[in-house]
GROMACS .gro file of C-alpha atoms in nm:
model
  252
    1ASP     CA    1   0.000   0.020   0.008
    2TYR     CA    2   0.313   0.205   0.058
    3PHE     CA    3   0.565   0.175  -0.243
    4PRO     CA    4   0.519   0.093  -0.625
    5TRP     CA    5   0.636  -0.250  -0.759
    6SER     CA    6   0.995  -0.209  -0.831
    7ILE     CA    7   1.137  -0.210  -1.166
    8TYR     CA    8   1.352  -0.496  -1.148
    9ILE     CA    9   1.033  -0.761  -1.027
   10THR     CA   10   0.828  -0.540  -1.312
   11ASP     CA   11   0.908  -0.321  -1.526
   12ASN     CA   12   0.606  -0.143  -1.590
   13ARG     CA   13   0.513  -0.118  -1.200
   14GLU     CA   14   0.240  -0.326  -1.241
   15ALA     CA   15   0.134  -0.626  -0.986
   16PRO     CA   16   0.313  -0.939  -1.122
   17SER     CA   17   0.044  -1.264  -1.082
   18TYR     CA   18   0.277  -1.383  -0.800
   19ASP     CA   19   0.384  -1.251  -0.458
   20PRO     CA   20   0.747  -1.307  -0.484
   21LEU     CA   21   0.836  -1.250  -0.119
   22ALA     CA   22   0.580  -1.490  -0.018
   23ILE     CA   23   0.756  -1.766  -0.286
   24MET     CA   24   1.077  -1.676  -0.125
   25ILE     CA   25   0.995  -1.722   0.243
   26GLU     CA   26   0.818  -2.021   0.176
   27ILE     CA   27   1.104  -2.180   0.027
   28ALA     CA   28   1.337  -2.076   0.246
   29ARG     CA   29   1.117  -2.237   0.558
   30GLU     CA   30   1.124  -2.590   0.341
   31LYS     CA   31   1.486  -2.552   0.363
   32ASN     CA   32   1.483  -2.430   0.725
   33LEU     CA   33   1.654  -2.097   0.641
   34ARG     CA   34   1.579  -1.800   0.841
   35PHE     CA   35   1.453  -1.521   0.620
   36GLU     CA   36   1.524  -1.124   0.644
   37ALA     CA   37   1.349  -0.841   0.438
   38TRP     CA   38   1.689  -0.647   0.295
   39LEU     CA   39   1.594  -0.317   0.226
   40ASN     CA   40   1.676   0.040   0.129
   41PRO     CA   41   1.493   0.278   0.352
   42TYR     CA   42   1.547   0.616   0.200
   43ARG     CA   43   1.684   0.516  -0.185
   44ILE     CA   44   1.434   0.552  -0.439
   45SER     CA   45   1.614   0.534  -0.792
   46LEU     CA   46   1.989   0.502  -0.904
   47ASN     CA   47   1.948   0.687  -1.230
   48ASN     CA   48   1.743   0.847  -1.521
   49THR     CA   49   1.528   0.576  -1.574
   50GLY     CA   50   1.462   0.522  -1.229
   51THR     CA   51   1.351   0.805  -1.154
   52ASN     CA   52   1.135   0.910  -1.500
   53SER     CA   53   0.963   0.572  -1.369
   54PHE     CA   54   0.896   0.652  -1.044
   55LYS     CA   55   0.741   0.971  -1.145
   56THR     CA   56   0.498   0.849  -1.357
   57THR     CA   57   0.323   0.669  -1.012
   58SER     CA   58   0.066   0.832  -0.776
   59PHE     CA   59   0.329   0.768  -0.525
   60TYR     CA   60   0.555   1.038  -0.630
   61GLU     CA   61   0.271   1.301  -0.626
   62GLU     CA   62   0.187   1.165  -0.261
   63TYR     CA   63   0.556   1.172  -0.154
   64LYS     CA   64   0.710   1.429  -0.375
   65TYR     CA   65   0.707   1.743  -0.065
   66PHE     CA   66   0.930   1.500   0.144
   67ILE     CA   67   1.154   1.347  -0.181
   68MET     CA   68   1.544   1.479  -0.262
   69GLU     CA   69   1.630   1.490  -0.604
   70TYR     CA   70   2.016   1.483  -0.666
   71SER     CA   71   2.255   1.405  -0.919
   72ASN     CA   72   2.456   1.095  -0.952
   73ALA     CA   73   2.839   1.062  -1.020
   74LYS     CA   74   2.738   1.067  -1.427
   75GLY     CA   75   2.473   1.320  -1.372
   76GLU     CA   76   2.178   1.141  -1.350
   77SER     CA   77   1.878   1.213  -1.170
   78CYS     CA   78   1.803   1.035  -0.878
   79LEU     CA   79   1.580   1.039  -0.552
   80SER     CA   80   1.570   0.969  -0.240
   81PHE     CA   81   1.323   1.048   0.070
   82ASP     CA   82   1.473   1.303   0.298
   83PRO     CA   83   1.592   1.175   0.632
   84ALA     CA   84   1.528   1.536   0.819
   85LYS     CA   85   1.146   1.451   0.699
   86GLU     CA   86   0.948   1.296   1.004
   87GLU     CA   87   0.688   1.163   0.688
   88THR     CA   88   0.998   1.012   0.581
   89VAL     CA   89   1.031   0.794   0.902
   90GLU     CA   90   0.643   0.753   0.906
   91LEU     CA   91   0.643   0.606   0.559
   92ILE     CA   92   0.936   0.395   0.632
   93THR     CA   93   0.805   0.221   0.968
   94ALA     CA   94   0.497   0.181   0.788
   95GLY     CA   95   0.591  -0.005   0.529
   96VAL     CA   96   0.808  -0.219   0.787
   97GLU     CA   97   0.471  -0.245   0.982
   98GLU     CA   98   0.340  -0.400   0.686
   99ILE     CA   99   0.607  -0.618   0.609
  100LEU     CA  100   0.582  -0.822   0.950
  101LYS     CA  101   0.221  -0.827   0.965
  102ASN     CA  102   0.172  -1.017   0.590
  103TYR     CA  103   0.505  -1.200   0.599
  104ASP     CA  104   0.669  -1.436   0.828
  105VAL     CA  105   1.000  -1.256   0.848
  106ASP     CA  106   1.259  -1.346   1.115
  107GLY     CA  107   1.423  -0.986   1.065
  108ILE     CA  108   1.453  -0.628   0.881
  109HIS     CA  109   1.792  -0.579   0.746
  110TYR     CA  110   1.873  -0.182   0.645
  111ASP     CA  111   2.173  -0.177   0.364
  112ASP     CA  112   2.445   0.099   0.384
  113TYR     CA  113   2.262   0.373   0.151
  114PHE     CA  114   2.224   0.690   0.402
  115TYR     CA  115   2.316   1.018   0.308
  116VAL     CA  116   2.495   0.925  -0.071
  117SER     CA  117   2.727   1.187  -0.205
  118GLY     CA  118   2.525   1.490  -0.402
  119MET     CA  119   2.248   1.424  -0.090
  120ALA     CA  120   2.269   1.733   0.121
  121ASP     CA  121   2.653   1.745   0.084
  122GLN     CA  122   2.602   2.056   0.311
  123LEU     CA  123   2.449   1.901   0.624
  124ASP     CA  124   2.662   1.860   0.925
  125VAL     CA  125   2.728   1.490   0.979
  126SER     CA  126   2.597   1.521   1.367
  127LEU     CA  127   2.246   1.637   1.192
  128LYS     CA  128   2.264   1.327   0.937
  129LYS     CA  129   2.353   1.121   1.273
  130GLU     CA  130   2.022   1.269   1.416
  131TYR     CA  131   1.790   1.216   1.131
  132VAL     CA  132   1.949   0.864   1.075
  133ASN     CA  133   1.907   0.764   1.420
  134ASN     CA  134   1.541   0.911   1.446
  135MET     CA  135   1.473   0.666   1.204
  136VAL     CA  136   1.660   0.367   1.281
  137LYS     CA  137   1.525   0.384   1.653
  138ALA     CA  138   1.136   0.395   1.493
  139THR     CA  139   1.193   0.114   1.309
  140TYR     CA  140   1.350  -0.069   1.630
  141ASP     CA  141   1.034   0.039   1.823
  142THR     CA  142   0.815  -0.044   1.550
  143ILE     CA  143   0.933  -0.442   1.508
  144LYS     CA  144   0.983  -0.506   1.868
  145GLU     CA  145   0.558  -0.395   1.945
  146ILE     CA  146   0.431  -0.622   1.651
  147ASP     CA  147   0.735  -0.897   1.712
  148SER     CA  148   0.994  -0.929   1.993
  149THR     CA  149   1.150  -1.177   1.812
  150CYS     CA  150   1.186  -1.016   1.511
  151GLU     CA  151   1.561  -0.863   1.446
  152LEU     CA  152   1.657  -0.518   1.330
  153GLY     CA  153   1.985  -0.551   1.156
  154ILE     CA  154   2.222  -0.301   0.931
  155SER     CA  155   2.485  -0.320   0.703
  156PRO     CA  156   2.673   0.013   0.732
  157ALA     CA  157   3.003   0.049   0.492
  158GLY     CA  158   3.314  -0.090   0.598
  159ASN     CA  159   3.498   0.182   0.624
  160ILE     CA  160   3.367   0.366   0.951
  161ASP     CA  161   3.427   0.687   0.898
  162ASN     CA  162   3.296   0.658   0.538
  163ALA     CA  163   2.997   0.507   0.771
  164ARG     CA  164   2.993   0.817   0.967
  165ASN     CA  165   3.003   1.076   0.746
  166GLN     CA  166   2.700   0.939   0.578
  167GLY     CA  167   2.503   0.962   0.863
  168ALA     CA  168   2.534   0.597   0.990
  169ASP     CA  169   2.588   0.658   1.403
  170VAL     CA  170   2.753   0.310   1.407
  171ASP     CA  171   2.904   0.425   1.751
  172THR     CA  172   2.520   0.491   1.942
  173TRP     CA  173   2.397   0.158   1.761
  174LEU     CA  174   2.696  -0.039   1.922
  175SER     CA  175   2.652   0.104   2.256
  176VAL     CA  176   2.346   0.236   2.365
  177GLU     CA  177   2.050  -0.015   2.355
  178GLY     CA  178   1.766   0.016   2.181
  179TYR     CA  179   1.897   0.082   1.814
  180ILE     CA  180   1.976  -0.248   1.635
  181ASP     CA  181   1.998  -0.622   1.693
  182TYR     CA  182   2.269  -0.701   1.522
  183ILE     CA  183   2.581  -0.508   1.287
  184MET     CA  184   2.714  -0.630   0.921
  185PRO     CA  185   2.937  -0.410   0.806
  186GLN     CA  186   3.064  -0.455   0.422
  187ILE     CA  187   3.483  -0.567   0.467
  188TYR     CA  188   3.486  -0.586   0.087
  189TRP     CA  189   3.904  -0.577   0.104
  190THR     CA  190   4.171  -0.837   0.128
  191ASP     CA  191   4.478  -0.849   0.341
  192MET     CA  192   4.691  -0.746   0.069
  193PHE     CA  193   4.571  -0.393  -0.034
  194VAL     CA  194   4.839  -0.175  -0.150
  195THR     CA  195   4.931   0.144   0.001
  196GLY     CA  196   5.221   0.399  -0.068
  197GLU     CA  197   5.363   0.238   0.283
  198GLY     CA  198   5.333  -0.137   0.149
  199ASN     CA  199   5.078  -0.388   0.132
  200LYS     CA  200   4.841  -0.332   0.442
  201THR     CA  201   4.615  -0.621   0.617
  202MET     CA  202   4.266  -0.434   0.500
  203PHE     CA  203   4.022  -0.728   0.645
  204THR     CA  204   4.196  -0.808   0.966
  205ASP     CA  205   4.219  -0.408   1.048
  206ARG     CA  206   3.924  -0.321   0.966
  207CYS     CA  207   3.770  -0.628   1.167
  208LYS     CA  208   3.944  -0.500   1.498
  209GLU     CA  209   3.837  -0.124   1.442
  210TRP     CA  210   3.444  -0.276   1.433
  211GLN     CA  211   3.512  -0.481   1.752
  212ALA     CA  212   3.650  -0.208   1.928
  213ILE     CA  213   3.340   0.024   1.915
  214ASN     CA  214   3.137  -0.287   1.965
  215LEU     CA  215   3.094  -0.182   2.290
  216LEU     CA  216   2.723  -0.365   2.375
  217ASP     CA  217   2.893  -0.707   2.223
  218LEU     CA  218   2.607  -0.748   1.966
  219PRO     CA  219   2.606  -0.987   1.719
  220MET     CA  220   2.842  -0.929   1.464
  221TYR     CA  221   2.861  -1.048   1.098
  222ILE     CA  222   3.114  -0.916   0.864
  223GLY     CA  223   2.950  -0.906   0.519
  224LEU     CA  224   3.222  -1.066   0.233
  225ALA     CA  225   3.226  -0.923  -0.130
  226LEU     CA  226   3.131  -1.284  -0.284
  227TYR     CA  227   3.154  -1.081  -0.600
  228ARG     CA  228   3.541  -0.965  -0.604
  229VAL     CA  229   3.663  -1.308  -0.625
  230GLY     CA  230   3.934  -1.316  -0.926
  231GLU     CA  231   3.897  -0.968  -0.921
  232GLU     CA  232   4.241  -0.734  -1.124
  233SER     CA  233   4.295  -0.429  -0.905
  234GLN     CA  234   4.577  -0.250  -0.890
  235SER     CA  235   4.533  -0.146  -0.517
  236ASP     CA  236   4.334  -0.462  -0.362
  237ILE     CA  237   4.584  -0.731  -0.522
  238GLY     CA  238   4.469  -0.983  -0.301
  239TRP     CA  239   4.176  -1.102  -0.514
  240SER     CA  240   4.335  -1.168  -0.824
  241ILE     CA  241   4.692  -1.323  -0.632
  242LYS     CA  242   4.502  -1.580  -0.431
  243ASN     CA  243   4.182  -1.769  -0.419
  244THR     CA  244   4.119  -1.853  -0.040
  245ASN     CA  245   4.075  -1.498   0.051
  246LEU     CA  246   3.701  -1.577   0.128
  247ALA     CA  247   3.802  -1.902   0.338
  248GLU     CA  248   4.038  -1.738   0.537
  249GLN     CA  249   3.778  -1.458   0.582
  250TYR     CA  250   3.560  -1.685   0.759
  251ASP     CA  251   3.768  -1.793   0.949
  252THR     CA  252   3.911  -1.470   1.071
   0.00000   0.00000   0.00000
């Protein structure tokens, strides 16, 4: 009721003849797997195609006064809900409630897109964190009111400083109760990262940095970069030199 169908599911944004989420959950249960709904809370479109498509829906007309339009690195138009608006928080939590009341999910999982480049770049980081925290806390409270066993997790950028600059207040989430149940930093580097001072054990170092700020000792699941396996990279040479990176990262 709150969002149109994604163009990744149906390119004309009309409802298909089946419910893909219901099917995925059914298959997960048959295999005795947990299932969490993965969401980008703010992001609406990534390029001109997505923006133009969303603007043809009734949802755009209803929400446009709290939608931000900005340009990506290629100069294309992108849309995002404005984290500073209370209407944004209300809409996101309503969408979460809709999922929990209609589907048997074990958790809600937020991706790392909060204040991305081009989105209110002039806004002070402290305000970005305040607005994002308001949404995260509201989501957590909404989830627990409906199902106390359902979890809220977030996968912020693996570089802690970058995450903070995007408004992800990871320090608060990992030191004050009532924000998240677990965290999954996206540590997408190997231990053979080339710098001007020589190779750096980037994966191991970043893991230690995240562990150091986890004052609540919340579950921490490291997001691994399966998509980078075998990649030719001048800076992160480990992906092409070794074929055991993921196994070693798992052991770490």
